[in-house]
mmCIF file of C-alpha atoms in Angstrom:
data_model
loop_
_atom_site.group_PDB
_atom_site.id
_atom_site.type_symbol
_atom_site.label_atom_id
_atom_site.label_comp_id
_atom_site.label_asym_id
_atom_site.label_seq_id
_atom_site.Cartn_x
_atom_site.Cartn_y
_atom_site.Cartn_z
ATOM 1 C CA MET F 1 19.853 14.882 4.951
ATOM 2 C CA GLU F 2 19.246 12.269 2.328
ATOM 3 C CA LEU F 3 20.412 8.766 3.172
ATOM 4 C CA LYS F 4 23.136 7.371 0.941
ATOM 5 C CA THR F 5 22.108 3.768 1.403
ATOM 6 C CA LYS F 6 18.435 3.020 0.949
ATOM 7 C CA ILE F 7 16.500 -0.124 1.713
ATOM 8 C CA ASN F 8 13.219 -0.769 0.051
ATOM 9 C CA ALA F 9 11.361 -3.609 1.768
ATOM 10 C CA THR F 10 7.866 -3.652 0.353
ATOM 11 C CA GLU F 11 5.212 -4.989 2.701
ATOM 12 C CA GLY F 12 4.176 -8.520 1.755
ATOM 13 C CA LYS F 13 6.951 -9.189 -0.767
ATOM 14 C CA GLN F 14 9.736 -11.709 -0.111
ATOM 15 C CA GLU F 15 12.430 -9.426 -1.473
ATOM 16 C CA ILE F 16 14.323 -6.230 -0.753
ATOM 17 C CA VAL F 17 16.140 -3.676 -2.851
ATOM 18 C CA ILE F 18 19.255 -1.960 -1.493
ATOM 19 C CA THR F 19 20.526 1.053 -3.412
ATOM 20 C CA ARG F 20 23.614 3.139 -2.887
ATOM 21 C CA GLU F 21 25.288 5.931 -4.816
ATOM 22 C CA PHE F 22 29.079 6.075 -4.610
ATOM 23 C CA GLU F 23 31.537 8.887 -5.143
ATOM 24 C CA LEU F 24 33.571 6.452 -7.213
ATOM 25 C CA PRO F 25 33.936 5.761 -10.924
ATOM 26 C CA LEU F 26 32.004 2.662 -12.004
ATOM 27 C CA GLU F 27 35.192 0.652 -12.637
ATOM 28 C CA LEU F 28 36.450 1.203 -9.080
ATOM 29 C CA LEU F 29 33.110 0.268 -7.547
ATOM 30 C CA PHE F 30 33.058 -2.943 -9.562
ATOM 31 C CA LYS F 31 36.656 -3.718 -8.647
ATOM 32 C CA ALA F 32 35.688 -3.645 -4.949
ATOM 33 C CA TYR F 33 33.426 -6.637 -5.644
ATOM 34 C CA VAL F 34 35.987 -8.583 -7.673
ATOM 35 C CA GLU F 35 39.411 -8.307 -6.012
ATOM 36 C CA PRO F 36 39.538 -10.706 -3.036
ATOM 37 C CA GLU F 37 41.871 -8.536 -0.954
ATOM 38 C CA ILE F 38 39.566 -5.535 -1.364
ATOM 39 C CA VAL F 39 36.427 -7.569 -0.598
ATOM 40 C CA GLU F 40 38.160 -8.781 2.577
ATOM 41 C CA GLN F 41 38.727 -5.224 3.724
ATOM 42 C CA TRP F 42 35.263 -3.749 3.347
ATOM 43 C CA MET F 43 33.225 -6.873 4.109
ATOM 44 C CA GLY F 44 35.408 -7.686 7.127
ATOM 45 C CA THR F 45 35.723 -11.295 6.045
ATOM 46 C CA LYS F 46 38.249 -13.813 4.794
ATOM 47 C CA VAL F 47 37.824 -14.734 1.139
ATOM 48 C CA LEU F 48 38.493 -18.459 0.707
ATOM 49 C CA LYS F 49 37.342 -18.579 -2.892
ATOM 50 C CA LEU F 50 35.983 -16.074 -5.394
ATOM 51 C CA GLU F 51 35.574 -17.234 -8.993
ATOM 52 C CA ASN F 52 34.289 -14.264 -10.931
ATOM 53 C CA LYS F 53 32.697 -16.050 -13.860
ATOM 54 C CA LYS F 54 29.502 -17.742 -14.936
ATOM 55 C CA HIS F 55 29.197 -21.083 -13.086
ATOM 56 C CA GLY F 56 31.893 -19.938 -10.656
ATOM 57 C CA SER F 57 31.466 -20.143 -6.902
ATOM 58 C CA TRP F 58 32.531 -18.180 -3.856
ATOM 59 C CA GLN F 59 33.248 -18.890 -0.198
ATOM 60 C CA PHE F 60 33.857 -16.466 2.670
ATOM 61 C CA GLU F 61 34.710 -17.079 6.308
ATOM 62 C CA THR F 62 34.133 -14.526 9.073
ATOM 63 C CA LEU F 63 35.176 -14.530 12.711
ATOM 64 C CA ASP F 64 32.712 -13.118 15.198
ATOM 65 C CA PRO F 65 33.871 -11.159 18.283
ATOM 66 C CA LYS F 66 33.968 -14.415 20.264
ATOM 67 C CA GLY F 67 36.277 -16.030 17.701
ATOM 68 C CA ASN F 68 33.688 -18.404 16.228
ATOM 69 C CA LYS F 69 33.949 -19.069 12.501
ATOM 70 C CA HIS F 70 30.973 -18.360 10.251
ATOM 71 C CA GLY F 71 30.921 -19.594 6.678
ATOM 72 C CA PHE F 72 29.149 -18.002 3.716
ATOM 73 C CA ASN F 73 28.982 -19.403 0.213
ATOM 74 C CA GLY F 74 27.188 -19.287 -3.096
ATOM 75 C CA VAL F 75 27.425 -19.699 -6.839
ATOM 76 C CA ILE F 76 27.741 -17.104 -9.565
ATOM 77 C CA HIS F 77 25.124 -17.244 -12.268
ATOM 78 C CA GLU F 78 26.037 -14.261 -14.329
ATOM 79 C CA PHE F 79 29.134 -12.101 -14.400
ATOM 80 C CA ILE F 80 29.314 -9.087 -16.725
ATOM 81 C CA PRO F 81 32.182 -6.705 -15.781
ATOM 82 C CA ASN F 82 31.088 -3.206 -14.757
ATOM 83 C CA GLU F 83 27.479 -4.147 -15.234
ATOM 84 C CA LYS F 84 26.046 -7.120 -13.428
ATOM 85 C CA ILE F 85 26.616 -9.968 -10.982
ATOM 86 C CA THR F 86 23.888 -12.514 -10.322
ATOM 87 C CA ARG F 87 24.668 -14.894 -7.487
ATOM 88 C CA THR F 88 23.320 -16.885 -4.589
ATOM 89 C CA PHE F 89 24.256 -16.192 -0.967
ATOM 90 C CA GLU F 90 23.945 -18.583 1.939
ATOM 91 C CA MET F 91 24.827 -18.244 5.620
ATOM 92 C CA GLU F 92 26.074 -21.663 6.670
ATOM 93 C CA SER F 93 25.322 -21.176 10.376
ATOM 94 C CA ALA F 94 21.709 -20.097 9.868
ATOM 95 C CA PRO F 95 18.655 -22.073 8.746
ATOM 96 C CA PHE F 96 17.554 -19.506 6.129
ATOM 97 C CA GLY F 97 18.772 -21.319 3.023
ATOM 98 C CA PRO F 98 20.184 -19.507 0.003
ATOM 99 C CA GLN F 99 18.991 -16.140 -1.235
ATOM 100 C CA LEU F 100 19.220 -14.896 -4.811
ATOM 101 C CA GLU F 101 21.050 -11.621 -5.409
ATOM 102 C CA PHE F 102 20.959 -9.430 -8.506
ATOM 103 C CA LEU F 103 23.699 -6.805 -8.354
ATOM 104 C CA GLU F 104 23.577 -4.044 -10.941
ATOM 105 C CA PHE F 105 26.336 -1.494 -11.368
ATOM 106 C CA GLU F 106 25.588 1.763 -13.133
ATOM 107 C CA LYS F 107 27.654 4.741 -14.198
ATOM 108 C CA LEU F 108 26.136 8.052 -13.063
ATOM 109 C CA SER F 109 28.986 10.351 -14.123
ATOM 110 C CA ASP F 110 32.757 9.984 -14.607
ATOM 111 C CA ASP F 111 33.234 10.081 -10.827
ATOM 112 C CA THR F 112 30.007 8.645 -9.473
ATOM 113 C CA SER F 113 28.247 5.321 -9.737
ATOM 114 C CA LYS F 114 25.273 3.445 -8.369
ATOM 115 C CA LEU F 115 24.745 -0.057 -7.038
ATOM 116 C CA THR F 116 21.338 -1.700 -6.981
ATOM 117 C CA MET F 117 21.146 -4.926 -5.030
ATOM 118 C CA HIS F 118 17.930 -6.858 -5.472
ATOM 119 C CA VAL F 119 17.682 -9.754 -3.009
ATOM 120 C CA VAL F 120 15.015 -12.463 -3.206
ATOM 121 C CA TYR F 121 14.396 -14.740 -0.205
ATOM 122 C CA ARG F 122 12.680 -18.111 -0.055
ATOM 123 C CA SER F 123 9.760 -16.713 1.940
ATOM 124 C CA LEU F 124 8.441 -13.514 3.457
ATOM 125 C CA ALA F 125 9.026 -14.911 6.949
ATOM 126 C CA ILE F 126 12.702 -15.535 6.163
ATOM 127 C CA ARG F 127 13.090 -12.059 4.687
ATOM 128 C CA ASP F 128 11.645 -10.454 7.799
ATOM 129 C CA GLN F 129 13.842 -12.572 10.064
ATOM 130 C CA ILE F 130 16.980 -11.605 8.158
ATOM 131 C CA LEU F 131 15.978 -7.928 8.178
ATOM 132 C CA GLN F 132 15.647 -8.136 11.956
ATOM 133 C CA LEU F 133 19.016 -9.820 12.533
ATOM 134 C CA PRO F 134 21.098 -6.673 13.057
ATOM 135 C CA PHE F 135 18.341 -5.270 15.253
ATOM 136 C CA ALA F 136 18.311 -8.439 17.380
ATOM 137 C CA GLN F 137 22.113 -8.484 17.510
ATOM 138 C CA GLY F 138 22.051 -4.867 18.636
ATOM 139 C CA ILE F 139 19.806 -5.807 21.538
ATOM 140 C CA ASN F 140 22.010 -8.776 22.388
ATOM 141 C CA MET F 141 25.134 -6.639 22.321
ATOM 142 C CA ALA F 142 23.519 -4.010 24.519
ATOM 143 C CA HIS F 143 22.404 -6.799 26.817
ATOM 144 C CA ASN F 144 25.905 -8.325 26.915
ATOM 145 C CA ARG F 145 27.482 -4.944 27.656
ATOM 146 C CA LEU F 146 24.985 -4.425 30.447
ATOM 147 C CA GLN F 147 25.816 -7.907 31.742
ATOM 148 C CA GLU F 148 29.549 -7.078 31.684
ATOM 149 C CA ILE F 149 28.988 -3.882 33.634
ATOM 150 C CA VAL F 150 26.800 -5.677 36.152
ATOM 151 C CA ASN F 151 29.439 -8.418 36.531
ATOM 152 C CA LYS F 152 32.108 -5.821 37.261
ATOM 153 C CA LEU F 153 29.928 -4.303 39.980
ATOM 154 C CA LYS F 154 29.625 -7.637 41.750
ATOM 155 C CA MET I 1 11.092 -3.822 24.916
ATOM 156 C CA ASN I 2 8.243 -6.226 25.349
ATOM 157 C CA LEU I 3 5.886 -3.945 23.496
ATOM 158 C CA ARG I 4 8.274 -3.655 20.581
ATOM 159 C CA ARG I 5 8.516 -7.417 20.331
ATOM 160 C CA ASN I 6 4.744 -7.560 20.246
ATOM 161 C CA VAL I 7 4.684 -5.206 17.311
ATOM 162 C CA PHE I 8 6.927 -7.564 15.439
ATOM 163 C CA GLN I 9 4.963 -10.615 16.427
ATOM 164 C CA ALA I 10 1.907 -8.771 15.230
ATOM 165 C CA ILE I 11 3.268 -8.251 11.747
ATOM 166 C CA ALA I 12 4.781 -11.746 11.541
ATOM 167 C CA ASP I 13 1.334 -13.099 10.685
ATOM 168 C CA PRO I 14 0.352 -12.898 6.982
ATOM 169 C CA THR I 15 -3.331 -12.168 7.685
ATOM 170 C CA ARG I 16 -2.434 -9.312 10.027
ATOM 171 C CA ARG I 17 -0.051 -7.901 7.447
ATOM 172 C CA ALA I 18 -2.827 -8.092 4.881
ATOM 173 C CA ILE I 19 -5.150 -6.240 7.274
ATOM 174 C CA LEU I 20 -2.592 -3.446 7.672
ATOM 175 C CA VAL I 21 -2.268 -3.149 3.902
ATOM 176 C CA LEU I 22 -6.072 -3.002 3.592
ATOM 177 C CA VAL I 23 -6.636 -0.230 6.118
ATOM 178 C CA ALA I 24 -3.600 1.709 4.905
ATOM 179 C CA SER I 25 -5.685 3.275 2.157
ATOM 180 C CA GLN I 26 -8.875 3.944 4.163
ATOM 181 C CA SER I 27 -10.535 3.446 7.542
ATOM 182 C CA MET I 28 -12.705 0.338 7.601
ATOM 183 C CA THR I 29 -15.179 -1.385 9.883
ATOM 184 C CA ALA I 30 -14.430 -4.862 11.219
ATOM 185 C CA GLY I 31 -17.132 -6.248 8.930
ATOM 186 C CA ALA I 32 -15.660 -4.642 5.826
ATOM 187 C CA ILE I 33 -12.199 -5.943 6.758
ATOM 188 C CA ALA I 34 -13.511 -9.463 7.415
ATOM 189 C CA ALA I 35 -15.280 -9.475 4.030
ATOM 190 C CA ASN I 36 -11.827 -9.505 2.413
ATOM 191 C CA PHE I 37 -10.834 -12.786 4.032
ATOM 192 C CA ASP I 38 -12.004 -16.375 3.872
ATOM 193 C CA THR I 39 -11.150 -16.713 7.552
ATOM 194 C CA ALA I 40 -13.965 -16.916 10.113
ATOM 195 C CA ARG I 41 -15.136 -13.581 11.469
ATOM 196 C CA PRO I 42 -14.020 -14.284 15.096
ATOM 197 C CA THR I 43 -10.512 -15.045 13.787
ATOM 198 C CA VAL I 44 -10.405 -11.687 12.030
ATOM 199 C CA SER I 45 -11.683 -10.030 15.210
ATOM 200 C CA LYS I 46 -8.853 -11.666 17.138
ATOM 201 C CA HIS I 47 -6.330 -10.322 14.623
ATOM 202 C CA LEU I 48 -7.870 -6.836 14.907
ATOM 203 C CA GLN I 49 -7.649 -7.074 18.681
ATOM 204 C CA ILE I 50 -3.927 -7.940 18.542
ATOM 205 C CA LEU I 51 -3.203 -5.148 16.060
ATOM 206 C CA THR I 52 -5.124 -2.683 18.231
ATOM 207 C CA GLU I 53 -3.423 -3.829 21.441
ATOM 208 C CA CYS I 54 0.012 -3.159 20.020
ATOM 209 C CA GLU I 55 -1.280 0.159 18.647
ATOM 210 C CA LEU I 56 -0.694 -0.583 14.980
ATOM 211 C CA LEU I 57 -4.410 0.057 14.482
ATOM 212 C CA LYS I 58 -6.558 2.680 16.115
ATOM 213 C CA GLN I 59 -10.285 2.487 16.660
ATOM 214 C CA GLU I 60 -12.590 5.385 16.005
ATOM 215 C CA GLN I 61 -16.303 5.543 16.698
ATOM 216 C CA ASN I 62 -18.266 6.990 13.820
ATOM 217 C CA GLY I 63 -21.984 6.964 14.544
ATOM 218 C CA ARG I 64 -22.882 3.404 15.407
ATOM 219 C CA GLU I 65 -19.913 1.935 13.598
ATOM 220 C CA MET I 66 -16.396 1.354 14.868
ATOM 221 C CA TYR I 67 -13.746 2.128 12.272
ATOM 222 C CA TYR I 68 -10.168 0.888 12.211
ATOM 223 C CA HIS I 69 -7.340 2.957 10.832
ATOM 224 C CA LEU I 70 -3.577 2.734 10.697
ATOM 225 C CA ASN I 71 -1.475 4.365 13.394
ATOM 226 C CA PRO I 72 1.340 5.973 11.379
ATOM 227 C CA ILE I 73 3.526 6.624 14.447
ATOM 228 C CA LYS I 74 3.590 2.943 15.342
ATOM 229 C CA MET I 75 4.165 1.976 11.714
ATOM 230 C CA LYS I 76 7.201 4.248 11.755
ATOM 231 C CA GLU I 77 8.573 2.122 14.597
ATOM 232 C CA ILE I 78 8.445 -0.915 12.339
ATOM 233 C CA ALA I 79 10.414 1.022 9.757
ATOM 234 C CA ASP I 80 12.961 1.626 12.516
ATOM 235 C CA PHE I 81 13.410 -2.111 12.893
ATOM 236 C CA ILE I 82 15.000 -2.113 9.475
ATOM 237 C CA GLU I 83 17.270 0.779 10.422
ATOM 238 C CA PRO I 84 20.033 -1.385 12.005
ATOM 239 C CA PHE I 85 20.024 -3.508 8.829
ATOM 240 C CA ARG I 86 20.309 -0.386 6.674
ATOM 241 C CA LYS I 87 23.032 0.957 8.946
ATOM 242 C CA MET I 88 25.005 -2.291 8.590
ATOM 243 C CA TRP I 89 25.031 -1.939 4.790
ATOM 244 C CA ASP I 90 25.681 1.798 4.986
ATOM 245 C CA ASP I 91 28.767 1.151 7.152
ATOM 246 C CA ARG I 92 30.049 -1.475 4.710
ATOM 247 C CA PHE I 93 29.507 0.756 1.710
ATOM 248 C CA ASN I 94 31.151 3.722 3.446
ATOM 249 C CA LYS I 95 34.159 1.512 4.055
ATOM 250 C CA LEU I 96 34.165 0.334 0.444
ATOM 251 C CA GLU I 97 34.027 3.956 -0.708
ATOM 252 C CA SER I 98 36.904 5.126 1.454
ATOM 253 C CA ILE I 99 39.080 2.106 0.537
ATOM 254 C CA MET I 100 38.516 2.668 -3.176
ATOM 255 C CA LYS I 101 39.148 6.413 -2.903
ATOM 256 C CA LYS I 102 42.576 5.620 -1.472
ATOM 257 C CA TYR I 103 43.047 2.936 -4.111
ATOM 258 C CA LYS I 104 42.344 5.523 -6.792
ATOM 259 C CA SER I 105 44.961 7.933 -5.494
ATOM 260 C CA LYS I 106 47.542 5.129 -5.346
ATOM 261 C CA GLU I 107 47.074 4.313 -9.040
#
């Protein structure tokens, strides 16, 4: 089966490309990136600010399972409806610094569309660390679950 | 788990990554690999030793020469490291898709 979401992380380059084809018309796909209440739903975050325009900025806040707040923010460099968003993205609770994101929205047919997300990191080391985050979290979660089970046995 | 972490430590170093890229296209001797770097030969040997220990590289005797080549199975494991990251985005996009499909039918 072909994967819907693809990650291209070329060896030795401080960038990645995420691509995804949607069974959605282009306008609906773009709307999911623009309307705060829709962004909140699929990103699982609170949208504090989202100024969809050149020189605009955005700010999200997410609660982790332990109830800790995590902030995310950035500025918008380019905003062309149904076509392109260029922005920065920064995790406030991590030492990675901002990353540059080029989002391109493409119409494939009347009912399908494609998103290409090109992300550039400050260094290769930071890219690799960020790529490993969900993997590391997965291990931590498995470890925590194991710990919980062990605690119950005591 | 320890072994897996070693694989990642192995590719965290830029010289070792460069070595992997080099031998990806063809098997090479330690001398031929070292010729591509300004680093001292013993340093390159140390890198080769680490890459071999975590099985990213395999050694093969050919006549009097020892050749290094990539171990594709182990390289696949590195690709798997990215899988949770891909899965995270795939889950988000699946959610986006289902939310917008409902949104469409509401319009």
